Short mmCIF file of C-alpha atoms and ligand atoms in Angstrom, two decimals:
data_model
loop_
_atom_site.label_atom_id
_atom_site.label_comp_id
_atom_site.label_asym_id
_atom_site.label_seq_id
_atom_site.Cartn_x
_atom_site.Cartn_y
_atom_site.Cartn_z
CA MET R 1 0.04 -19.82 -19.55
CA GLU R 2 -2.24 -21.16 -21.61
CA LYS R 3 -2.45 -20.59 -25.40
CA ARG R 4 -5.88 -19.76 -26.59
CA THR R 5 -6.67 -18.52 -30.16
CA GLU R 6 -4.36 -17.03 -33.31
CA LEU R 7 -5.00 -13.22 -33.32
CA TYR R 8 -2.90 -12.84 -36.77
CA ARG R 9 -0.59 -14.39 -38.65
CA GLY R 10 2.20 -12.50 -40.42
CA LYS R 11 4.56 -13.53 -42.93
CA ALA R 12 7.16 -14.96 -40.40
CA LYS R 13 5.42 -14.61 -36.96
CA THR R 14 1.69 -15.99 -35.64
CA VAL R 15 0.45 -14.14 -32.80
CA TYR R 16 -1.88 -15.72 -30.04
CA THR R 17 -3.75 -14.74 -27.18
CA THR R 18 -3.41 -16.31 -24.07
CA ASP R 19 -5.79 -16.49 -20.58
CA ASP R 20 -4.14 -13.47 -20.04
CA PRO R 21 -5.69 -10.18 -21.58
CA GLU R 22 -2.58 -8.25 -21.13
CA ARG R 23 -0.29 -11.12 -22.52
CA LEU R 24 0.46 -12.64 -26.12
CA ILE R 25 2.70 -15.31 -27.39
CA LEU R 26 4.73 -14.71 -30.26
CA HIS R 27 5.73 -17.90 -32.63
CA PHE R 28 8.61 -17.13 -34.94
CA ARG R 29 8.00 -19.63 -37.61
CA ASN R 30 10.45 -20.76 -40.28
CA ASP R 31 8.71 -18.84 -43.18
CA THR R 32 11.38 -16.49 -44.82
CA SER R 33 9.60 -14.04 -47.02
CA ALA R 34 10.80 -11.23 -49.00
CA PHE R 35 9.33 -8.54 -51.60
CA ASP R 36 5.90 -8.56 -49.54
CA GLY R 37 5.39 -12.43 -49.78
CA GLU R 38 6.31 -12.60 -53.24
CA LYS R 39 9.21 -15.07 -52.28
CA VAL R 40 8.19 -17.46 -49.74
CA GLU R 41 10.47 -20.55 -48.35
CA GLN R 42 10.62 -22.35 -45.21
CA LEU R 43 14.31 -22.33 -43.75
CA GLU R 44 15.03 -24.95 -41.14
CA ARG R 45 16.07 -23.59 -37.61
CA LYS R 46 15.33 -20.10 -38.61
CA GLY R 47 12.28 -19.60 -36.33
CA MET R 48 14.07 -21.11 -33.32
CA ILE R 49 17.22 -18.92 -34.18
CA ASN R 50 15.25 -15.68 -34.47
CA ASN R 51 13.30 -16.27 -31.27
CA LYS R 52 16.42 -16.66 -29.31
CA PHE R 53 18.19 -13.60 -31.25
CA ASN R 54 15.30 -11.59 -30.68
CA ASN R 55 15.58 -12.23 -26.98
CA PHE R 56 18.95 -11.51 -26.45
CA ILE R 57 18.65 -8.12 -28.20
CA MET R 58 15.52 -7.21 -26.28
CA ALA R 59 17.42 -8.34 -22.86
CA LYS R 60 20.41 -5.69 -24.09
CA LEU R 61 17.76 -2.91 -24.70
CA GLU R 62 15.80 -3.46 -21.48
CA ALA R 63 19.27 -3.38 -19.68
CA ALA R 64 19.99 0.01 -21.58
CA GLY R 65 16.48 1.54 -20.34
CA ILE R 66 14.48 0.86 -23.41
CA ALA R 67 11.30 -0.68 -22.72
CA THR R 68 10.12 -3.76 -24.78
CA GLN R 69 7.43 -5.87 -25.28
CA THR R 70 9.12 -9.00 -24.59
CA ASP R 71 8.20 -10.93 -21.24
CA LYS R 72 9.85 -14.28 -21.45
CA VAL R 73 11.04 -17.33 -23.35
CA LEU R 74 8.20 -19.99 -23.40
CA SER R 75 9.85 -22.30 -25.69
CA GLU R 76 12.68 -22.64 -28.61
CA THR R 77 10.30 -20.96 -31.03
CA GLU R 78 7.75 -18.88 -28.88
CA THR R 79 7.88 -15.82 -26.79
CA LEU R 80 5.28 -14.49 -24.32
CA VAL R 81 4.78 -10.47 -24.84
CA LYS R 82 2.90 -7.83 -23.21
CA ARG R 83 -0.26 -7.00 -25.49
CA LEU R 84 0.40 -3.55 -27.15
CA ASP R 85 -1.94 -1.67 -29.76
CA MET R 86 0.69 -1.59 -32.49
CA ILE R 87 1.52 1.62 -34.34
CA PRO R 88 0.88 0.99 -38.38
CA VAL R 89 4.59 2.64 -39.13
CA GLU R 90 7.61 1.44 -39.50
CA CYS R 91 10.85 3.11 -38.00
CA VAL R 92 14.05 2.44 -40.47
CA VAL R 93 17.09 3.94 -39.45
CA ARG R 94 20.23 3.70 -42.12
CA ASN R 95 24.10 4.00 -41.05
CA TYR R 96 25.04 2.59 -44.20
CA ALA R 97 23.23 3.18 -47.68
CA ALA R 98 21.79 -0.28 -48.96
CA GLY R 99 18.57 -1.49 -50.13
CA SER R 100 15.59 1.00 -51.19
CA LEU R 101 17.39 4.01 -50.39
CA VAL R 102 20.03 3.00 -53.28
CA ARG R 103 17.29 2.10 -55.42
CA ARG R 104 15.48 5.49 -54.75
CA LEU R 105 18.06 7.98 -54.58
CA GLY R 106 20.95 6.14 -56.64
CA VAL R 107 23.48 6.68 -54.16
CA THR R 108 26.54 4.41 -53.48
CA GLU R 109 25.77 0.96 -51.48
CA GLY R 110 28.12 1.19 -48.39
CA GLN R 111 28.10 4.97 -48.15
CA GLU R 112 28.46 5.93 -44.48
CA LEU R 113 25.49 8.00 -43.36
CA THR R 114 26.55 10.23 -40.65
CA PRO R 115 24.46 11.20 -39.06
CA ALA R 116 22.32 8.20 -39.46
CA THR R 117 18.98 8.67 -41.50
CA PHE R 118 15.46 8.34 -40.39
CA GLU R 119 12.67 7.38 -42.19
CA LEU R 120 8.98 6.04 -41.83
CA PHE R 121 6.96 3.56 -44.02
CA LEU R 122 3.31 2.32 -43.56
CA LYS R 123 2.99 -0.75 -42.76
CA ASP R 124 0.44 -2.16 -45.29
CA ASP R 125 1.68 -4.81 -47.73
CA ALA R 126 -1.31 -4.51 -50.12
CA LEU R 127 0.60 -0.90 -50.65
CA HIS R 128 4.04 -2.40 -50.89
CA ASP R 129 4.63 -0.38 -47.39
CA PRO R 130 4.95 2.77 -48.89
CA MET R 131 7.52 5.66 -47.21
CA ILE R 132 5.28 8.46 -45.45
CA ASN R 133 6.26 11.48 -43.50
CA GLU R 134 5.35 12.70 -40.30
CA SER R 135 2.44 14.58 -41.65
CA HIS R 136 0.79 11.66 -43.38
CA ALA R 137 0.90 9.64 -40.22
CA VAL R 138 -0.63 12.19 -37.90
CA VAL R 139 -3.50 13.68 -40.54
CA PHE R 140 -4.25 10.18 -41.19
CA GLY R 141 -4.44 8.70 -37.70
CA TRP R 142 -1.33 6.42 -37.66
CA ALA R 143 0.33 7.97 -34.87
CA THR R 144 0.22 11.33 -32.96
CA ALA R 145 3.12 13.83 -33.28
CA GLU R 146 4.08 13.04 -29.65
CA GLN R 147 4.09 9.38 -30.40
CA LEU R 148 6.26 10.27 -33.64
CA ALA R 149 9.02 12.24 -31.53
CA GLN R 150 9.20 9.51 -28.73
CA MET R 151 9.34 6.56 -32.01
CA LYS R 152 12.28 8.53 -33.29
CA THR R 153 13.97 9.18 -30.00
CA LEU R 154 13.87 5.47 -28.91
CA THR R 155 14.97 4.35 -32.35
CA GLY R 156 17.98 6.54 -32.16
CA ARG R 157 18.38 5.32 -28.61
CA VAL R 158 18.26 1.68 -29.99
CA ASN R 159 20.67 2.39 -32.95
CA GLU R 160 23.46 3.69 -30.58
CA VAL R 161 22.86 0.53 -28.40
CA LEU R 162 23.21 -1.71 -31.12
CA LYS R 163 25.59 -0.42 -33.52
CA GLN R 164 28.29 -0.55 -30.73
CA LEU R 165 27.21 -4.28 -29.76
CA PHE R 166 27.67 -5.20 -33.15
CA ASP R 167 30.69 -3.41 -33.85
CA ASP R 168 32.30 -5.27 -30.88
CA ALA R 169 31.38 -8.38 -32.57
CA GLY R 170 32.70 -7.61 -35.70
CA MET R 171 29.90 -6.42 -37.74
CA LEU R 172 28.48 -2.95 -39.30
CA LEU R 173 25.10 -2.29 -38.41
CA VAL R 174 23.66 -1.43 -41.80
CA ASP R 175 20.04 -0.61 -41.28
CA PHE R 176 17.18 -1.86 -39.49
CA LYS R 177 13.27 -1.55 -38.93
CA LEU R 178 11.69 -1.12 -35.43
CA GLU R 179 7.60 -1.32 -34.98
CA PHE R 180 6.32 0.02 -31.77
CA GLY R 181 2.73 0.15 -29.84
CA VAL R 182 1.18 1.58 -26.78
CA ASP R 183 0.75 -0.53 -23.56
CA ALA R 184 -2.28 -0.22 -21.41
CA ASN R 185 -0.78 3.20 -19.55
CA GLY R 186 -0.39 4.62 -23.00
CA THR R 187 3.08 4.57 -22.98
CA ILE R 188 5.11 3.75 -26.19
CA VAL R 189 6.99 0.22 -26.46
CA LEU R 190 9.21 -1.22 -28.78
CA GLY R 191 7.54 -4.00 -30.04
CA ASP R 192 7.95 -6.86 -32.84
CA GLU R 193 10.87 -8.24 -33.27
CA PHE R 194 14.73 -7.56 -34.03
CA SER R 195 16.31 -10.20 -35.98
CA PRO R 196 18.51 -10.61 -39.52
CA ASP R 197 15.19 -10.88 -40.94
CA GLY R 198 14.62 -6.93 -40.31
CA CYS R 199 17.68 -5.40 -40.44
CA ARG R 200 21.16 -5.44 -42.28
CA LEU R 201 24.49 -6.60 -40.91
CA TRP R 202 27.75 -6.91 -42.65
CA ASP R 203 31.17 -8.32 -41.67
CA LYS R 204 33.19 -5.08 -40.84
CA GLU R 205 36.09 -6.17 -42.75
CA THR R 206 35.16 -8.10 -45.78
CA ARG R 207 31.30 -6.49 -45.87
CA LYS R 208 30.06 -10.17 -46.60
CA LYS R 209 26.45 -9.57 -45.80
CA LEU R 210 24.76 -11.59 -42.72
CA ASP R 211 21.20 -10.97 -43.31
CA LYS R 212 17.74 -11.50 -45.01
CA ASP R 213 19.85 -9.46 -48.16
CA ARG R 214 20.86 -13.28 -48.49
CA PHE R 215 17.71 -14.85 -49.17
CA ARG R 216 16.60 -11.60 -50.96
CA GLN R 217 19.30 -11.79 -53.43
CA GLY R 218 19.52 -15.59 -53.67
CA LEU R 219 22.96 -15.81 -52.18
CA GLY R 220 22.39 -18.60 -50.19
CA GLY R 221 23.72 -19.84 -46.71
CA VAL R 222 20.83 -17.74 -45.11
CA VAL R 223 20.44 -19.86 -41.69
CA GLU R 224 24.20 -20.08 -41.67
CA ALA R 225 24.69 -16.36 -41.48
CA TYR R 226 22.36 -16.05 -38.97
CA GLU R 227 23.98 -18.65 -36.87
CA GLU R 228 27.21 -17.07 -37.55
CA VAL R 229 25.78 -13.69 -36.27
CA ALA R 230 24.10 -15.21 -33.02
CA GLN R 231 27.37 -17.06 -32.21
CA ARG R 232 29.85 -13.85 -32.83
CA LEU R 233 27.14 -12.14 -30.39
CA GLY R 234 27.30 -15.15 -28.04
CA VAL R 235 23.59 -15.80 -28.28
CA SER R 236 23.47 -19.76 -26.93
CA LEU R 237 21.37 -21.46 -29.74
P1 LIG K 1 14.59 -1.00 -47.24
O1 LIG K 1 16.01 -1.23 -47.78
O2 LIG K 1 14.01 -2.33 -47.92
O3 LIG K 1 13.70 0.08 -47.47
O4 LIG K 1 14.60 -2.08 -45.83
C1 LIG K 1 15.49 -0.77 -44.65
C2 LIG K 1 15.44 -2.09 -43.47
O5 LIG K 1 14.10 -2.34 -43.25
C3 LIG K 1 15.95 -3.46 -43.80
O6 LIG K 1 17.13 -3.49 -42.69
C4 LIG K 1 15.15 -4.36 -44.04
C5 LIG K 1 13.85 -3.62 -43.15
N1 LIG K 1 12.83 -4.02 -43.35
C6 LIG K 1 11.73 -4.94 -42.43
O7 LIG K 1 12.10 -5.45 -42.02
N2 LIG K 1 10.68 -5.12 -43.17
C7 LIG K 1 10.04 -4.11 -44.23
O8 LIG K 1 8.91 -4.73 -44.72
C8 LIG K 1 10.58 -3.53 -44.95
C9 LIG K 1 10.52 -2.60 -46.42
C10 LIG K 1 12.30 -3.29 -44.42
N1 LIG K 2 9.13 -8.77 -45.15
C1 LIG K 2 8.66 -7.78 -46.52
C2 LIG K 2 8.40 -9.31 -46.97
O1 LIG K 2 7.97 -10.38 -46.51
C3 LIG K 2 9.85 -7.22 -46.97
C4 LIG K 2 10.96 -7.62 -47.02
O2 LIG K 2 11.79 -8.05 -46.05
O3 LIG K 2 11.90 -8.01 -48.04
O4 LIG K 2 7.75 -9.46 -48.15
#
């Protein structure tokens, strides 16, 4: 597989084209960003950890029958993925109240949410990823009603699989964000990544934060927390 040109540089990953038009390379960088790129730091080893972590999670989801973009690991920080036409809508599921939900609604952090909530955000840094609803997504052509229904169903299935996986390893899956794309056959496929950069994970007993909130809130020990999560799940780094 030959790496060609840079297609897109995100805040934490770079996407490259390859000699196969149906395959792209995701490069997980050490860059760690919060508040729409307002706070950015290089955290040693983070790219490698997230690459391996993401592959571990995507393999679990594939095993549960959920189609993902991931093809195979190429190196410590690079993964070959199927090319998707990405839908610019972020799907967020919450099992416990935290982050923007607490700020927006004034509810108590840590309150259990049953059933889990489901929210949509427009992927647009310049607008600070505003919350949207299904009618916005449909009327502005970001996704069809059918695609949204499938994304919601798939997100719920991902939540069931991962809640159990983290629970077995002594952690609460507080919330997470997923992105989907459409493959060459028109099928909705889980894309992007799943890592502690895009979810919240708390220790079940102490509720210690083990995710990117350590970076957002300046708590320190960011990479150490990511390593602890990986180690608890049995991801070999
Ligand atoms: P929020 O509480 O800031 O709305 O975030 C909810 C979850 O989604 C949290 O696990 C972090 C994740 N997320 C991202 O991964 N990228 C984003 O741009 C945003 C806004 C949230
Ligand atoms: N990933 C987004 C950023 O870099 C938002 C966040 O995670 O806080 O700014």
